[in-house]
Amino acid sequence: MPAVDQLTALLEPMVERHKRLMAGEIEPETDVRAQQLVVRVEKADPPAHTDALTAAARAVVVLLADPRSAEGGEWHDEVHAWMTDRIRKVVRRARGIHWRVAEGLPGVTVRVGTAQVRAFPPSLVTELPKELSRLQVAGIELTDPDAADRDNRIPNVTTPTLWLTPEATMTTGKAMAQVGHASMLLAAYSDRDRLAAWADADFPVLVRAATKPEWAELVTRKDAVAVRDAGFTEVEPGTITVLATW
């Protein structure tokens, strides 16, 4: 199970930091690294909100399972350095020629329904290629035209659910980063057999906005993996933004 071994090795440093964060410990940053996620948003045909979130969550783990992220691969050193510090993500949008240029840079693109999201290897924020740094960050807000139908989809045993909190409002861009964190943590805390089955299926996920009663039940579950936000943007520090469950 090479993908399982690779993911387990890469994610181990992040697990230790996550445990300290959940315990309320905050460590100073050294060099600031971030992973860039770019969503394709064409004016005439923007993607649906849930499709964009689902594609982002999948793209993050697809990149980590890519052979180029493995030890000896061209992305490994940056991925490993990122894992030993805060796991930051920056979500940007692109259209037209800017999307095509972004697709030409090293990374992986995941397509889900109406959405295309490209994940890039993490890097120092001071060394971001200009092709990415010029892409817009703020104001990524999408909608779900068929939201009611999406909420009725039922996960199966190999499809985890990423539950968005009803206690905080997030833009699509912020939520994409949060579900990306959740998919990483889910991979980190899953047992080998479950992780292997998930990898074999190409990391499907179901993203749902939790109702308040659902959230109240979810926060009591010992098997729910929580994303606790540092509070740099949009939400208060310490906010649990996503809970991931099988």
GROMACS .gro file of C-alpha atoms in nm:
model
  246
    1MET     CA    1   0.000   0.000   0.000
    2PRO     CA    2   0.251   0.265  -0.112
    3ALA     CA    3  -0.002   0.554  -0.102
    4VAL     CA    4  -0.087   0.471   0.259
    5ASP     CA    5   0.278   0.458   0.365
    6GLN     CA    6   0.348   0.786   0.185
    7LEU     CA    7   0.052   0.969   0.339
    8THR     CA    8   0.123   0.834   0.687
    9ALA     CA    9   0.486   0.946   0.673
   10LEU     CA   10   0.404   1.290   0.536
   11LEU     CA   11   0.120   1.361   0.778
   12GLU     CA   12   0.287   1.244   1.100
   13PRO     CA   13   0.437   1.586   1.193
   14MET     CA   14   0.101   1.754   1.133
   15VAL     CA   15  -0.075   1.516   1.373
   16GLU     CA   16   0.153   1.619   1.658
   17ARG     CA   17   0.093   1.987   1.590
   18HIS     CA   18  -0.283   1.930   1.559
   19LYS     CA   19  -0.294   1.761   1.901
   20ARG     CA   20  -0.117   2.059   2.056
   21LEU     CA   21  -0.350   2.303   1.880
   22MET     CA   22  -0.660   2.115   2.002
   23ALA     CA   23  -0.514   2.135   2.352
   24GLY     CA   24  -0.491   2.513   2.320
   25GLU     CA   25  -0.118   2.543   2.263
   26ILE     CA   26   0.000   2.800   2.007
   27GLU     CA   27   0.352   2.788   1.870
   28PRO     CA   28   0.538   3.071   1.699
   29GLU     CA   29   0.584   3.044   1.325
   30THR     CA   30   0.920   3.045   1.155
   31ASP     CA   31   0.918   3.084   0.779
   32VAL     CA   32   0.560   3.116   0.656
   33ARG     CA   33   0.462   2.849   0.405
   34ALA     CA   34   0.125   2.799   0.241
   35GLN     CA   35  -0.041   2.579  -0.013
   36GLN     CA   36  -0.217   2.758  -0.295
   37LEU     CA   37  -0.552   2.632  -0.425
   38VAL     CA   38  -0.696   2.785  -0.740
   39VAL     CA   39  -1.061   2.742  -0.839
   40ARG     CA   40  -1.172   2.808  -1.193
   41VAL     CA   41  -1.449   3.070  -1.192
   42GLU     CA   42  -1.562   3.174  -1.538
   43LYS     CA   43  -1.798   3.471  -1.546
   44ALA     CA   44  -2.061   3.304  -1.761
   45ASP     CA   45  -2.044   2.963  -1.596
   46PRO     CA   46  -1.921   2.967  -1.233
   47PRO     CA   47  -1.900   2.640  -1.042
   48ALA     CA   48  -2.140   2.543  -0.766
   49HIS     CA   49  -2.030   2.612  -0.408
   50THR     CA   50  -2.044   2.250  -0.289
   51ASP     CA   51  -1.866   2.121  -0.599
   52ALA     CA   52  -1.583   2.370  -0.537
   53LEU     CA   53  -1.551   2.261  -0.174
   54THR     CA   54  -1.555   1.894  -0.265
   55ALA     CA   55  -1.291   1.941  -0.535
   56ALA     CA   56  -1.069   2.138  -0.295
   57ALA     CA   57  -1.091   1.872  -0.024
   58ARG     CA   58  -1.000   1.600  -0.272
   59ALA     CA   59  -0.724   1.798  -0.445
   60VAL     CA   60  -0.530   1.844  -0.121
   61VAL     CA   61  -0.500   1.471  -0.048
   62VAL     CA   62  -0.454   1.380  -0.414
   63LEU     CA   63  -0.146   1.604  -0.419
   64LEU     CA   64  -0.010   1.449  -0.100
   65ALA     CA   65  -0.055   1.099  -0.245
   66ASP     CA   66   0.116   1.199  -0.570
   67PRO     CA   67   0.456   1.029  -0.622
   68ARG     CA   68   0.615   1.373  -0.653
   69SER     CA   69   0.532   1.434  -0.284
   70ALA     CA   70   0.699   1.111  -0.171
   71GLU     CA   71   1.048   1.099  -0.027
   72GLY     CA   72   1.288   1.162  -0.312
   73GLY     CA   73   1.017   1.333  -0.519
   74GLU     CA   74   1.048   1.689  -0.647
   75TRP     CA   75   0.783   1.823  -0.407
   76HIS     CA   76   0.884   1.629  -0.096
   77ASP     CA   77   1.110   1.881   0.075
   78GLU     CA   78   0.856   2.164   0.059
   79VAL     CA   79   0.569   1.936   0.163
   80HIS     CA   80   0.769   1.807   0.459
   81ALA     CA   81   0.871   2.158   0.567
   82TRP     CA   82   0.507   2.268   0.546
   83MET     CA   83   0.394   1.974   0.758
   84THR     CA   84   0.627   2.071   1.040
   85ASP     CA   85   0.477   2.422   1.067
   86ARG     CA   86   0.128   2.572   1.052
   87ILE     CA   87  -0.083   2.425   0.774
   88ARG     CA   88  -0.187   2.734   0.583
   89LYS     CA   89  -0.382   2.738   0.258
   90VAL     CA   90  -0.461   3.030   0.030
   91VAL     CA   91  -0.753   2.998  -0.211
   92ARG     CA   92  -0.749   3.201  -0.531
   93ARG     CA   93  -0.968   3.220  -0.838
   94ALA     CA   94  -0.882   3.231  -1.205
   95ARG     CA   95  -1.059   3.244  -1.539
   96GLY     CA   96  -0.970   3.237  -1.906
   97ILE     CA   97  -0.602   3.270  -1.987
   98HIS     CA   98  -0.509   3.301  -1.618
   99TRP     CA   99  -0.659   2.959  -1.548
  100ARG     CA  100  -0.474   2.806  -1.842
  101VAL     CA  101  -0.147   2.957  -1.720
  102ALA     CA  102  -0.210   2.824  -1.368
  103GLU     CA  103  -0.273   2.476  -1.509
  104GLY     CA  104   0.071   2.490  -1.669
  105LEU     CA  105   0.241   2.517  -1.329
  106PRO     CA  106   0.330   2.203  -1.126
  107GLY     CA  107   0.029   2.077  -0.935
  108VAL     CA  108  -0.280   1.856  -0.962
  109THR     CA  109  -0.629   1.944  -1.087
  110VAL     CA  110  -0.942   1.774  -0.952
  111ARG     CA  111  -1.278   1.805  -1.124
  112VAL     CA  112  -1.603   1.751  -0.935
  113GLY     CA  113  -1.930   1.824  -1.110
  114THR     CA  114  -1.917   2.189  -1.219
  115ALA     CA  115  -1.590   2.267  -1.039
  116GLN     CA  116  -1.221   2.251  -1.125
  117VAL     CA  117  -0.968   2.312  -0.849
  118ARG     CA  118  -0.591   2.297  -0.887
  119ALA     CA  119  -0.373   2.231  -0.582
  120PHE     CA  120  -0.009   2.338  -0.585
  121PRO     CA  121   0.285   2.217  -0.378
  122PRO     CA  122   0.330   2.438  -0.069
  123SER     CA  123   0.599   2.703  -0.076
  124LEU     CA  124   0.728   3.004   0.112
  125VAL     CA  125   0.482   3.287   0.062
  126THR     CA  126   0.775   3.508  -0.034
  127GLU     CA  127   0.860   3.275  -0.321
  128LEU     CA  128   0.518   3.245  -0.482
  129PRO     CA  129   0.529   3.252  -0.865
  130LYS     CA  130   0.384   3.574  -1.006
  131GLU     CA  131   0.142   3.365  -1.212
  132LEU     CA  132  -0.025   3.273  -0.881
  133SER     CA  133   0.040   3.582  -0.669
  134ARG     CA  134  -0.155   3.801  -0.914
  135LEU     CA  135  -0.470   3.588  -0.883
  136GLN     CA  136  -0.750   3.726  -0.666
  137VAL     CA  137  -0.794   3.591  -0.313
  138ALA     CA  138  -1.076   3.791  -0.156
  139GLY     CA  139  -1.444   3.765  -0.239
  140ILE     CA  140  -1.470   3.407  -0.364
  141GLU     CA  141  -1.839   3.348  -0.303
  142LEU     CA  142  -2.034   3.084  -0.493
  143THR     CA  143  -2.385   2.940  -0.460
  144ASP     CA  144  -2.557   2.604  -0.489
  145PRO     CA  145  -2.850   2.616  -0.732
  146ASP     CA  146  -2.955   2.265  -0.631
  147ALA     CA  147  -2.863   2.278  -0.263
  148ALA     CA  148  -3.167   2.081  -0.146
  149ASP     CA  149  -3.079   1.790  -0.373
  150ARG     CA  150  -2.717   1.790  -0.256
  151ASP     CA  151  -2.822   1.767   0.109
  152ASN     CA  152  -3.005   1.441   0.036
  153ARG     CA  153  -2.699   1.254  -0.084
  154ILE     CA  154  -2.601   0.974   0.153
  155PRO     CA  155  -2.237   0.877   0.210
  156ASN     CA  156  -2.123   0.516   0.189
  157VAL     CA  157  -1.863   0.332   0.393
  158THR     CA  158  -1.569   0.459   0.185
  159THR     CA  159  -1.695   0.818   0.158
  160PRO     CA  160  -1.626   1.044   0.457
  161THR     CA  161  -1.841   1.345   0.531
  162LEU     CA  162  -1.697   1.691   0.599
  163TRP     CA  163  -1.948   1.885   0.808
  164LEU     CA  164  -1.935   2.266   0.798
  165THR     CA  165  -2.024   2.444   1.119
  166PRO     CA  166  -2.358   2.628   1.143
  167GLU     CA  167  -2.205   2.856   1.407
  168ALA     CA  168  -1.988   3.068   1.175
  169THR     CA  169  -2.033   3.221   0.832
  170MET     CA  170  -1.758   3.159   0.579
  171THR     CA  171  -1.709   3.260   0.217
  172THR     CA  172  -1.659   2.984  -0.038
  173GLY     CA  173  -1.286   3.054  -0.043
  174LYS     CA  174  -1.252   3.026   0.334
  175ALA     CA  175  -1.462   2.709   0.341
  176MET     CA  176  -1.249   2.554   0.065
  177ALA     CA  177  -0.939   2.600   0.278
  178GLN     CA  178  -1.114   2.453   0.582
  179VAL     CA  179  -1.235   2.137   0.409
  180GLY     CA  180  -0.884   2.101   0.265
  181HIS     CA  181  -0.752   2.099   0.622
  182ALA     CA  182  -1.022   1.847   0.715
  183SER     CA  183  -0.934   1.599   0.441
  184MET     CA  184  -0.568   1.608   0.545
  185LEU     CA  185  -0.653   1.548   0.910
  186LEU     CA  186  -0.895   1.271   0.819
  187ALA     CA  187  -0.619   1.095   0.626
  188ALA     CA  188  -0.381   1.144   0.916
  189TYR     CA  189  -0.616   0.991   1.174
  190SER     CA  190  -0.759   0.705   0.965
  191ASP     CA  191  -0.644   0.348   1.011
  192ARG     CA  192  -0.445   0.184   0.732
  193ASP     CA  193  -0.726  -0.026   0.586
  194ARG     CA  194  -0.969   0.260   0.569
  195LEU     CA  195  -0.706   0.494   0.426
  196ALA     CA  196  -0.613   0.234   0.164
  197ALA     CA  197  -0.977   0.195   0.055
  198TRP     CA  198  -1.016   0.572   0.040
  199ALA     CA  199  -0.701   0.611  -0.169
  200ASP     CA  200  -0.807   0.330  -0.405
  201ALA     CA  201  -1.135   0.519  -0.464
  202ASP     CA  202  -0.939   0.843  -0.538
  203PHE     CA  203  -1.041   1.016  -0.213
  204PRO     CA  204  -1.415   1.084  -0.256
  205VAL     CA  205  -1.575   1.311   0.005
  206LEU     CA  206  -1.921   1.442   0.082
  207VAL     CA  207  -1.941   1.805   0.199
  208ARG     CA  208  -2.245   1.912   0.398
  209ALA     CA  209  -2.354   2.217   0.595
  210ALA     CA  210  -2.452   2.079   0.935
  211THR     CA  211  -2.774   2.185   1.099
  212LYS     CA  212  -2.751   2.301   1.461
  213PRO     CA  213  -2.894   1.971   1.595
  214GLU     CA  214  -2.651   1.773   1.376
  215TRP     CA  215  -2.358   1.986   1.495
  216ALA     CA  216  -2.455   1.944   1.859
  217GLU     CA  217  -2.438   1.566   1.811
  218LEU     CA  218  -2.122   1.574   1.602
  219VAL     CA  219  -1.914   1.768   1.856
  220THR     CA  220  -1.975   1.490   2.110
  221ARG     CA  221  -1.844   1.217   1.881
  222LYS     CA  222  -1.500   1.092   1.974
  223ASP     CA  223  -1.436   0.976   1.618
  224ALA     CA  224  -1.501   1.319   1.464
  225VAL     CA  225  -1.182   1.494   1.347
  226ALA     CA  226  -1.199   1.868   1.411
  227VAL     CA  227  -1.048   2.162   1.226
  228ARG     CA  228  -0.982   2.443   1.472
  229ASP     CA  229  -0.909   2.770   1.293
  230ALA     CA  230  -0.631   3.006   1.397
  231GLY     CA  231  -0.859   3.303   1.332
  232PHE     CA  232  -0.651   3.495   1.079
  233THR     CA  233  -0.955   3.559   0.857
  234GLU     CA  234  -1.336   3.556   0.882
  235VAL     CA  235  -1.380   3.357   1.205
  236GLU     CA  236  -1.277   3.395   1.568
  237PRO     CA  237  -0.957   3.220   1.683
  238GLY     CA  238  -1.028   2.869   1.807
  239THR     CA  239  -1.347   2.824   1.603
  240ILE     CA  240  -1.412   2.465   1.499
  241THR     CA  241  -1.501   2.512   1.133
  242VAL     CA  242  -1.530   2.154   1.009
  243LEU     CA  243  -1.583   1.812   1.162
  244ALA     CA  244  -1.486   1.510   0.951
  245THR     CA  245  -1.649   1.172   1.005
  246TRP     CA  246  -1.666   0.834   0.837
   0.00000   0.00000   0.00000
